XYZ file of C-alpha atoms in Angstrom:
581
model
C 12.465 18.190 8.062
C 14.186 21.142 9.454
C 10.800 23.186 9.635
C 8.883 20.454 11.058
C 11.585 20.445 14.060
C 11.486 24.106 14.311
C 7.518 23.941 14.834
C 8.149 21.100 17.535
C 10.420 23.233 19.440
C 8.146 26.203 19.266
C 5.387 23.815 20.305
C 7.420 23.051 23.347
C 8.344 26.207 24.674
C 4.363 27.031 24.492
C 4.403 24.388 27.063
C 2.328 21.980 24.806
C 4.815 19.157 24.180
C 7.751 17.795 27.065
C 11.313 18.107 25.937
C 11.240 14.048 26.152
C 8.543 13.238 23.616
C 9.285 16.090 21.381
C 13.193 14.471 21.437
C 11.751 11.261 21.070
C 9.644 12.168 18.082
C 12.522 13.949 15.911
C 14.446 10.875 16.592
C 11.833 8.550 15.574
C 11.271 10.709 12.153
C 14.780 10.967 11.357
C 15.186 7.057 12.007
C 12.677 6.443 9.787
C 12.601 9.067 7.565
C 9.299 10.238 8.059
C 8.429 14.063 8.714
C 8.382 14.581 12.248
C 5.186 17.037 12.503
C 3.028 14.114 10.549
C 4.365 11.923 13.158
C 3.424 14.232 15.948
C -0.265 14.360 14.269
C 0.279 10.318 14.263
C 0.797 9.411 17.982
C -2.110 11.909 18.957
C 0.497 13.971 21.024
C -0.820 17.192 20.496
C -4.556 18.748 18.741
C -3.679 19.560 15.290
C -5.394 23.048 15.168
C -3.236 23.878 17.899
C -0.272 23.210 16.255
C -1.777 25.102 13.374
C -1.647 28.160 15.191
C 2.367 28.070 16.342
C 2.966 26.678 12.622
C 1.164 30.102 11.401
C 2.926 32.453 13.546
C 6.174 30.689 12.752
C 5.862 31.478 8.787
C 3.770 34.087 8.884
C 0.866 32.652 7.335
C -2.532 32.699 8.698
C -4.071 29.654 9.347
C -7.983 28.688 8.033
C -10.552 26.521 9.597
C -12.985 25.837 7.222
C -15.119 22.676 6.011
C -14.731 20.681 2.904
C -18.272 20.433 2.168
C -18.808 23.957 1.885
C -16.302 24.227 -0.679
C -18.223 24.572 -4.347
C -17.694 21.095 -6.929
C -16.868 22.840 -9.602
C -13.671 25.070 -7.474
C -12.793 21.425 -7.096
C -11.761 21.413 -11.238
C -9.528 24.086 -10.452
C -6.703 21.893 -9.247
C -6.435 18.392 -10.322
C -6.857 15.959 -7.789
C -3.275 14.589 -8.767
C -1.849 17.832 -8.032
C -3.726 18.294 -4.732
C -2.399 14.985 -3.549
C 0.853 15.268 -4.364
C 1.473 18.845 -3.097
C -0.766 18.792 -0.189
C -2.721 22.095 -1.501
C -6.270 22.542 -2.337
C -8.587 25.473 -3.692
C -10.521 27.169 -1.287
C -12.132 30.091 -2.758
C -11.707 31.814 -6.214
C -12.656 35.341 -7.384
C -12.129 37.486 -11.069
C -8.787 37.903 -10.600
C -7.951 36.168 -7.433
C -7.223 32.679 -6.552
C -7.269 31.547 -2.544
C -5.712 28.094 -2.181
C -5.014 26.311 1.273
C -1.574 24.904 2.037
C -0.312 22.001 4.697
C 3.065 23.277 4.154
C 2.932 26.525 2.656
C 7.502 26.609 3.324
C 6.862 23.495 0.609
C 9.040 25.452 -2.957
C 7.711 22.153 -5.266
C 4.444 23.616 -3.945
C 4.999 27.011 -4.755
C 6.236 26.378 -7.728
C 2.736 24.713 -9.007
C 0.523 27.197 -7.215
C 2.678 30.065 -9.085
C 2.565 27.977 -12.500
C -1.369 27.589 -12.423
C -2.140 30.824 -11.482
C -0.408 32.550 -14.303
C -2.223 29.853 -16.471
C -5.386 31.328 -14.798
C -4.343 34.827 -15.108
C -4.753 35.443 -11.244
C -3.188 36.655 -8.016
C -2.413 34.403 -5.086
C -3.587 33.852 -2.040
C -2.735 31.314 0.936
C -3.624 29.948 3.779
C -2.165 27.394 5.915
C -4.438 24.417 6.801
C -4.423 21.177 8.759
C -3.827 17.348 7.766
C -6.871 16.821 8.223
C -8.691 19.242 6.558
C -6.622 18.670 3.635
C -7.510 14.765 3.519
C -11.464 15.586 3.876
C -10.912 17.823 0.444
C -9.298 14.753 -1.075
C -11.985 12.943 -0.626
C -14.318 15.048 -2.351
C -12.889 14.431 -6.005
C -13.831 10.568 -5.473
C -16.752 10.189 -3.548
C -17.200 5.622 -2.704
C -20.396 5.452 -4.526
C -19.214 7.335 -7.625
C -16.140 4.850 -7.323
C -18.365 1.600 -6.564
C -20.495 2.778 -9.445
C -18.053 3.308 -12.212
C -16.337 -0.340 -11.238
C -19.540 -2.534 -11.269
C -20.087 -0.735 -14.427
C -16.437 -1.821 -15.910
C -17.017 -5.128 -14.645
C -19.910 -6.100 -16.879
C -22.118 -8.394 -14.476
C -24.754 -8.412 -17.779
C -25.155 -12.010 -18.436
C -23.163 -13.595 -15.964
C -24.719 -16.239 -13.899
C -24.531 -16.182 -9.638
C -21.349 -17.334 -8.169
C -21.636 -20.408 -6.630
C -19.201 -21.123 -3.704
C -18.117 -24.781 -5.084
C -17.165 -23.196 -8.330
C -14.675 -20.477 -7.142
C -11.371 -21.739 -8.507
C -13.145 -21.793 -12.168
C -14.683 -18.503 -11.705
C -10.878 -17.257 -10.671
C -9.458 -18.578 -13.501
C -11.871 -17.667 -15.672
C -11.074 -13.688 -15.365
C -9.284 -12.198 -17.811
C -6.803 -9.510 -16.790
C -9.012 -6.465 -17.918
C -11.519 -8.024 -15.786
C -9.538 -7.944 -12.756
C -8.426 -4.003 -12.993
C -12.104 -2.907 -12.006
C -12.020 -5.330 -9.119
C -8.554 -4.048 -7.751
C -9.895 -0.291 -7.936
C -13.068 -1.510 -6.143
C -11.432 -3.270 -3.615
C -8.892 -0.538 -3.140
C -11.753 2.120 -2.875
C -13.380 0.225 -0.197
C -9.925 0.426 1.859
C -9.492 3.752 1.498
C -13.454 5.048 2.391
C -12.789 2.660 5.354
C -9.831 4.657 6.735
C -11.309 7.942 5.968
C -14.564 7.300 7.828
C -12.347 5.718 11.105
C -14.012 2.348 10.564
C -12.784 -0.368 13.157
C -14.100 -3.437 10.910
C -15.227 -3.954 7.177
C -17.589 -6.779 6.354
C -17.820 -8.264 3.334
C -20.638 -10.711 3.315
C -22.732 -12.498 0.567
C -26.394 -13.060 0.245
C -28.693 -14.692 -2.143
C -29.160 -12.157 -4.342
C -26.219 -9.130 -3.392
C -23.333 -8.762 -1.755
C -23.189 -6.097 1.219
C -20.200 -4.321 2.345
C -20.959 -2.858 5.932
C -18.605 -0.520 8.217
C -18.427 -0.856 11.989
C -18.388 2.861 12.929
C -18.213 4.110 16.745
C -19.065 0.413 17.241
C -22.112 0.151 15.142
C -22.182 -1.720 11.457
C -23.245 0.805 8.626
C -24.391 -0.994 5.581
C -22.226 1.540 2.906
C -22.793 -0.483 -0.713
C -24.897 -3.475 -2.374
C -22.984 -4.912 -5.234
C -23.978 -7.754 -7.671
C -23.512 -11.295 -6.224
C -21.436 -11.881 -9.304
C -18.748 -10.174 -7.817
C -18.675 -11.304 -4.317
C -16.153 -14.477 -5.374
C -13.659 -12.112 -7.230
C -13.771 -9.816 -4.588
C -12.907 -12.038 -1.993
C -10.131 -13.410 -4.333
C -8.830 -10.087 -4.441
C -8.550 -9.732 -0.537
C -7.061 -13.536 -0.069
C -4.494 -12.347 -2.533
C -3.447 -9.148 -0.647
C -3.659 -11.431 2.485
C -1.615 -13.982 1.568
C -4.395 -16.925 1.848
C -4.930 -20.028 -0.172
C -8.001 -19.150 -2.677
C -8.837 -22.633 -3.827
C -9.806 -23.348 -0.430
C -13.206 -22.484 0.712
C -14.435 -24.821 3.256
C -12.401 -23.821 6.575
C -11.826 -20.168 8.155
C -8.536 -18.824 7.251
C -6.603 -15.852 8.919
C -3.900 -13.336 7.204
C -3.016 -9.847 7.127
C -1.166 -7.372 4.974
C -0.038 -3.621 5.036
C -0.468 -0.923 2.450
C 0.218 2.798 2.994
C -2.726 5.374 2.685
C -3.017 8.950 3.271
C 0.927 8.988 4.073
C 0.539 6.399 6.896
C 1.044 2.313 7.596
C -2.856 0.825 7.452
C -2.855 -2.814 8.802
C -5.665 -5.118 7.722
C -6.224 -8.216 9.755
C -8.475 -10.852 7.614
C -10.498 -13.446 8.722
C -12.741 -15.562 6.160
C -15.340 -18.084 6.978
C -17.423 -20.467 5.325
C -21.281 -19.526 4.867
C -24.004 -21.198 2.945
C -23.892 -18.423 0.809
C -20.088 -18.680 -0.212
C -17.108 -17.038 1.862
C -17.485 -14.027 4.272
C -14.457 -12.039 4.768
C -14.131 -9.327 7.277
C -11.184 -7.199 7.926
C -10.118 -5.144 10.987
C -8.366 -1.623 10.142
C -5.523 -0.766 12.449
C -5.082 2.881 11.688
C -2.415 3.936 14.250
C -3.545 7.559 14.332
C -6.890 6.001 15.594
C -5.777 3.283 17.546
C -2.579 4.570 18.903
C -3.603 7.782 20.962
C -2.831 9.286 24.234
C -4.065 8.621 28.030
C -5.749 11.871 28.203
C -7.667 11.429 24.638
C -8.959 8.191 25.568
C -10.752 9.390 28.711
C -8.056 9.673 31.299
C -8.067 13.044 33.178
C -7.581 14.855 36.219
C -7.454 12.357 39.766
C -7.472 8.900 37.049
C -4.990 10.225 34.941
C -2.660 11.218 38.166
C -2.938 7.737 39.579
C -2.058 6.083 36.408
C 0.876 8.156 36.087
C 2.198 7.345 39.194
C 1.357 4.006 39.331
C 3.340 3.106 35.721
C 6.428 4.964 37.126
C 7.104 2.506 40.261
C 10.377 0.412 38.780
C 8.330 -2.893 39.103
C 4.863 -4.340 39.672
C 1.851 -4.964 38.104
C -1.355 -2.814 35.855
C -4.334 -4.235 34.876
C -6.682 -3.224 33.042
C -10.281 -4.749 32.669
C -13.643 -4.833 31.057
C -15.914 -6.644 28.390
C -14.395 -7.659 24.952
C -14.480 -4.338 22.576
C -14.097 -2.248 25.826
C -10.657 -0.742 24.180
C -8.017 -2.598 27.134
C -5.607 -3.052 24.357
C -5.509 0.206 23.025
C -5.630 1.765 26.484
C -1.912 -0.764 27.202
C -0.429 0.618 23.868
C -1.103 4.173 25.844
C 0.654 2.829 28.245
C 3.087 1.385 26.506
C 4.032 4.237 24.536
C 4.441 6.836 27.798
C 6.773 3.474 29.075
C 8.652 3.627 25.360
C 12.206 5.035 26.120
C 15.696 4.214 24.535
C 16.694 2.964 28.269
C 13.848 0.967 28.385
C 13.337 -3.042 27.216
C 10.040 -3.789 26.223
C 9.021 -6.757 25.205
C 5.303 -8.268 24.168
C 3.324 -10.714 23.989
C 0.261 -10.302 22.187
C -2.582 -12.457 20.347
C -2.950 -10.853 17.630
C -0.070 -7.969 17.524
C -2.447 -5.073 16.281
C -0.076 -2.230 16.297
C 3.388 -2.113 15.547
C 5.261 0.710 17.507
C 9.008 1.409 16.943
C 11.306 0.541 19.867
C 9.011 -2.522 21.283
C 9.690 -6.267 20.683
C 6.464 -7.767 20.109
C 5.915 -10.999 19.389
C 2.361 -12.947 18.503
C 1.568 -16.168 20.500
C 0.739 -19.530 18.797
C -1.038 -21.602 20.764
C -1.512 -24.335 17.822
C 2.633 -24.919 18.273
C 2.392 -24.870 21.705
C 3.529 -21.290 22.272
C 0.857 -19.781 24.505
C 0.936 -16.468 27.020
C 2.620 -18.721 29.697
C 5.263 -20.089 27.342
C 5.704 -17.140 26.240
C 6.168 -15.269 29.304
C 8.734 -17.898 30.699
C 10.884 -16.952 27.512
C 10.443 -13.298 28.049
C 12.077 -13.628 31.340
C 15.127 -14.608 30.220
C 15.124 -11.707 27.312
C 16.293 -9.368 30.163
C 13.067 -6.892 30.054
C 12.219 -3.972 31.826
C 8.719 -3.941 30.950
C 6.664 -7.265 29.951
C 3.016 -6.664 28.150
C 0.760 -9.417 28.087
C -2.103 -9.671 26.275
C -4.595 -11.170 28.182
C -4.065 -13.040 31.600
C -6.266 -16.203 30.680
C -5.562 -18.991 33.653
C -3.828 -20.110 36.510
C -0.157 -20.188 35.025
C 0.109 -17.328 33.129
C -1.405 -15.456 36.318
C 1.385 -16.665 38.471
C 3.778 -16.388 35.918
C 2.641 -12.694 35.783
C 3.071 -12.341 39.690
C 5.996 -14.092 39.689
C 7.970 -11.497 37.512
C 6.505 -8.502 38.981
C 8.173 -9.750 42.057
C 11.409 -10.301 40.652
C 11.779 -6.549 39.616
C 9.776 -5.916 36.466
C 6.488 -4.173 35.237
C 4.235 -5.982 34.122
C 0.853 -4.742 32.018
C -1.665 -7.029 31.095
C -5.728 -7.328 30.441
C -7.989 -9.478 33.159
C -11.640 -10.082 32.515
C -13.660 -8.765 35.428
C -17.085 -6.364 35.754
C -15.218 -3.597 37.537
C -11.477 -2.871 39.016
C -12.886 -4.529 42.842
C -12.977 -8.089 41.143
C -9.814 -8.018 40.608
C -8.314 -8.815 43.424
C -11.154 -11.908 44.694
C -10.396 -12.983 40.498
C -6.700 -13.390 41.185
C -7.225 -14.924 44.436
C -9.646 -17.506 42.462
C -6.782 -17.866 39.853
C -4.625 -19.689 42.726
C -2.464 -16.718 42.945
C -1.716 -16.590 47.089
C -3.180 -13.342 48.512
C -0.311 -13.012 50.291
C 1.963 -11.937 47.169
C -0.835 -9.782 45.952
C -0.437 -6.468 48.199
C 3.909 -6.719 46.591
C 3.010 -7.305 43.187
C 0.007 -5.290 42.149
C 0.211 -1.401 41.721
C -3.109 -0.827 40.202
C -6.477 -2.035 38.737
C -8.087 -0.061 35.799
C -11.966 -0.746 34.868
C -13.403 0.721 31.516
C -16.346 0.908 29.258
C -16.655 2.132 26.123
C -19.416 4.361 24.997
C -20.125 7.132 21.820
C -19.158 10.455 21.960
C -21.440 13.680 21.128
C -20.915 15.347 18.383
C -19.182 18.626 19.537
C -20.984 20.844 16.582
C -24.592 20.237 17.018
C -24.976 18.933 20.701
C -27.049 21.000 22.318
C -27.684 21.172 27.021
C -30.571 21.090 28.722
C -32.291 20.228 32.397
C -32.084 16.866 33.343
C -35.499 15.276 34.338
C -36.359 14.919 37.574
C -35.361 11.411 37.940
C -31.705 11.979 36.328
C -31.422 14.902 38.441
C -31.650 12.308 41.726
C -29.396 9.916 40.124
C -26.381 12.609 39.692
C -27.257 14.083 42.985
C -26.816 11.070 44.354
C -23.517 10.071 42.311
C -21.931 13.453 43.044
C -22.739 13.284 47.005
C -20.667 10.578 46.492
C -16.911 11.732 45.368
C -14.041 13.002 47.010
C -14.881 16.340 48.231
C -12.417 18.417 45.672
C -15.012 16.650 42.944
C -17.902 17.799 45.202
C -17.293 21.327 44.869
C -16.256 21.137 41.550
C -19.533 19.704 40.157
C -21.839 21.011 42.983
C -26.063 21.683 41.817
C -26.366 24.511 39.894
C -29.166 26.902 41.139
C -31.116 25.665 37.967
C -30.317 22.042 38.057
C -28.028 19.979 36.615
C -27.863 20.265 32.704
C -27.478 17.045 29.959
C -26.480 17.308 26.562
C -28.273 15.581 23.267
C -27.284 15.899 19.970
C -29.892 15.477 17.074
C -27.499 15.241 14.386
C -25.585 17.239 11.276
C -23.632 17.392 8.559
C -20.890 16.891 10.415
C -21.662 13.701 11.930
C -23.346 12.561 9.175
C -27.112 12.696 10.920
C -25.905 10.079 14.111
C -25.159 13.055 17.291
C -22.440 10.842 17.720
C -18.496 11.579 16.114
C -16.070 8.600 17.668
C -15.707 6.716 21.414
C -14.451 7.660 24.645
C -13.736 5.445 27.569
C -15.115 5.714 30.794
C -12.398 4.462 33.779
C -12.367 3.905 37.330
C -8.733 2.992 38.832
C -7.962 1.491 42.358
C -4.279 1.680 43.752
C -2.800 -0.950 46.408
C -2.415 0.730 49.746
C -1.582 -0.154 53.130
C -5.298 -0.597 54.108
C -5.951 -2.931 51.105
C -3.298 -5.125 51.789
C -4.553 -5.458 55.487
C -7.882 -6.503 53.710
C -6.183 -9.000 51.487
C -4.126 -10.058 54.417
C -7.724 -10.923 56.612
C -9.869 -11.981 53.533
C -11.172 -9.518 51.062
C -14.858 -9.276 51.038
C -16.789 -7.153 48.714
C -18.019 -4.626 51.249
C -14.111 -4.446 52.722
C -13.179 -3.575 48.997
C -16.112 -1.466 48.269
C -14.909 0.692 51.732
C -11.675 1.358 50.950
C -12.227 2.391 47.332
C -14.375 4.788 48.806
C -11.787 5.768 51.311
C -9.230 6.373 48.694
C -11.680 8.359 46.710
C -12.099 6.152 43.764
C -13.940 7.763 41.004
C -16.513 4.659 39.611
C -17.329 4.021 36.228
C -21.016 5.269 36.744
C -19.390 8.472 38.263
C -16.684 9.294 36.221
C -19.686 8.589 33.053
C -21.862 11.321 34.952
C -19.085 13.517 34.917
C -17.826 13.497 31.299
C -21.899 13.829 30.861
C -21.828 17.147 32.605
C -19.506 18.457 30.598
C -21.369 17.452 27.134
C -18.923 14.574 26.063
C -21.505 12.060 26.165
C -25.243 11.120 26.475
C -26.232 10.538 29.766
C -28.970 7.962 28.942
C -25.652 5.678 27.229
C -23.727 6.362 30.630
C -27.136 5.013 32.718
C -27.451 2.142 30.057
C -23.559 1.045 30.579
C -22.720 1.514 33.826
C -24.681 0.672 37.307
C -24.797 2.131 40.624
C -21.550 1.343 43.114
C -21.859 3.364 46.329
């Protein structure tokens, strides 16, 4: 614990961390007895390699990049995969008499003890570097590939001989399994999980067919078909997850809804489960909330330079109103648990209401609405008032009360963050306004409106630039003439034209060019001259004027931009965006 604060003060005085979140962090740690440089690596605050480097030149050991697929199967039988686990090492290289072996925490003396043990079994001399969390967990996953898993539980199952599971004979097929039965249906389960988290999945489906079940991955919003089982063991396997979920498992006909928590890879996992009725017996499909995937920072989800000031600013006014908007799967929520966290002091009350609560974050009171007892987001946010908040989160601002509700308390001195459904951050305003809110409160009660899209992000290692066609080239012209003139110089032609990225694919990313999401934003602030148009009647072209007057960066723009500099395709940005200006 001591080292891991030691690291987080070194990280500060590089300038890398703020005094307040690195305070914040050792507190959290200590609180909950956690290590406070995993936690660090868990909120996203900082880029693991570079904490690498300060951690190397604060113990004096160098620090390796390297990949785990490069590193030879049989150097793997070097160190049992118990041992690797446990003491965070792994085997990197290995020579006659020399033995090179990658540390997380090389200060770790359990650690050294084994390393020192095993290479005097071996006969060799030592060598260390220090690695990344990271890199250490993509090692671990090389001594038990899925498929080798999936393979070697179908096989302890014994399907041979067993007839199809039919979906009005579940609760005999339940009881019908003997306990040995059930142990290869736990591990198979469990290794499902697990491959989940490691490959950042967002959903698992598990669904049935006539003659196999498939288990598909939604990856960087696409679903990835990753095993076919037997249909014989699509009823125990759904069994297993109503268990771990908490949900009735005699009953079939109706949807049901549950979730549980189980700790992998040193961190809280929560799985939200849904199952539903199909002709072919129960589907069941699970959402993984991985908080070091869905808990991450403004400036990692997209936010930067002019955007990221203007959110800033805006969430530090003492009261008023953000709201963020865009299509379902867009990431709002995750971008208000951003929010929230930055918002997350000890002097601060927070208080939620959410439907569902997908992340649990230390220091907020969140609480899950219920509309079937009458406890909705308006009933809700009456009760929050009187829980003497600072900050009030709402999920989702669905009609005409909880809109005015919402108004109504970022009057009366609080913030207020919440989700709206509109194409772009100009609707938000005319959307309110059709909500019944009176215009006249708006201009006092709303600080600013936040539009985003989400769209796949090239894979850094084998994305590779060249010249735009001649039609692109017209379209970014045209988008650049367009910005603020700080922007305009920035991103100016090039004497050769302006250059796009692809990526055809790699190891790395697996063959798909793409390697996780980023968001695409475009914020507009209340000013004076937009509450003179709210005052007279907002029209569309009054709005569209004065985001151009305040220099608002649109969706389409700020898409071209991140383009430019290789984060993403620019055909997806075309595809998900249109023209403003």
């Amino acid at each position: 614990m001591a080292g891991a604060n030691n690291l987080i003060q070194e990280i500060v005085k590089a300038g890398l961390l703020s005094e307040t979140a690195a305070k914040k962090i050792i507190e959290e740690a200590s609180l909950a007895g956690k290590d406070s440089e995993e936690l660090l690596y868990e909120r996203r605050l900082l880029d693991e390699v570079e904490a690498a480097k300060i951690k190397s030149r604060l113990l004096g050991v160098p620090y390796k990049a390297f990949k785990a697929s490069e590193i030879a199967s049989e150097l793997l039988k070097v160190i049992p995969e118990e041992t690797v686990r446990n003491y965070r090492i792994v085997p990197l290289n290995q020579t006659k008499d020399l033995l090179i072996v990658g540390m997380f925490n090389p200060a770790d003396e359990r650690a050294q003890g084994v390393l020192k043990f095993l290479a005097k079994q071996l006969r060799v001399n030592l060598g260390v570097y220090l690695i990344t969390l990271s890199d250490w967990q993509e090692v671990l996953r090389r001594y038990s590939s899925y498929q080798n898993e999936v393979e070697a539980a179908v096989k302890s199952f014994n399907v041979e001989g067993r007839t199809a599971a039919v979906s009005q004979r579940t609760v005999q097929l339940e009881e019908g399994i003997s306990v040995s039965e059930e142990a290869p249906i736990i591990k198979l389960v469990a290794a499902s999980l697990k491959e989940a988290v490691y490959q950042k999945a967002s959903d698992i489906h598990v669904e049935p067919g006539r003659n196999s079940l498939r288990i598909r991955f939604r990856l960087d919003g696409d679903l990835k078909t990753v095993s076919l089982l037997p249909i014989e063991l699509h009823q125990p396997i759904v069994s297993r997850i109503k268990v771990l979920s908490n949900l009735k498992l005699d009953e079939t006909r109706v949807p049901q809804d549950g979730r549980f928590r189980t700790v992998l890879l040193g961190r809280d996992i929560d799985f939200r489960v849904s199952t539903f009725p199909t002709t072919m017996g129960e589907k069941a499909a699970l959402r993984v909330l991985d908080p070091s995937v869905g808990l991450r920072g403004l400036e990692s989800l997209g936010l930067r330079e002019r955007n990221l000031d203007i959110v800033k600013e805006g969430i530090a006014r003492p009261y008023g109103m953000v709201l963020i908007t865009g299509p379902t799967g867009s990431g709002k929520t995750t971008t208000l648990y951003s929010l929230l966290q930055l918002l997350n002091k000890e002097d601060v009350n927070i208080v939620s209401l959410e439907d569902p609560v997908e992340y649990f974050i230390e220091g907020l009171n969140q609480s899950q609405v219920r509309p079937e007892i009458d406890y909705d987001f308006a009933s809700g946010l009456r009760e929050i008032l009187r829980q003497d908040p600072d900050v009030i989160m709402v999920g989702e601002i669905r009609d005409e009360e909880t809109a005015g509700l919402a108004v109504h308390a970022a009057l009366t001195g609080h913030v207020v963050l919440s989700t709206l459904h509109t194409n772009n951050s100009l609707g938000v305003v005319p959307r309110l306004i059709d909500m019944k809110v009176d215009a006249f409160l708006l201009p006092s009660s709303l600080n600013l409106m936040v539009a985003q899209r989400l769209i796949v992000r090239l894979c850094d290692q084998c994305k590779k630039s060249e010249k735009a066609p001649m039609e692109i080239q017209s379209i970014i012209k045209k988008n650049i003439d367009n910005l603020p003139e700080d922007l305009k110089r920035k991103w100016g032609v090039e004497g050769e034209g302006y250059k796009i990225y692809h990526a055809p694919g790699c190891e790395a990313c697996h063959g798909k060019g793409v390697v996780g999401r980023i968001a695409l934003f475009e914020v507009f602030a209340m000013t004076p001259e937009l509450e003179n148009i709210i005052s007279t009647g907002p029209s569309e072209r009054k709005l569209l004027e004065e985001a151009k007057r305040q220099g608002m960066v649109s969706l389409r723009q700020d898409g071209i931009l991140k383009a430019l500099e290789g984060l993403v395709g620019m055909e997806e940005v075309l595809r998900e965006t249109t023209e403003v200006w």
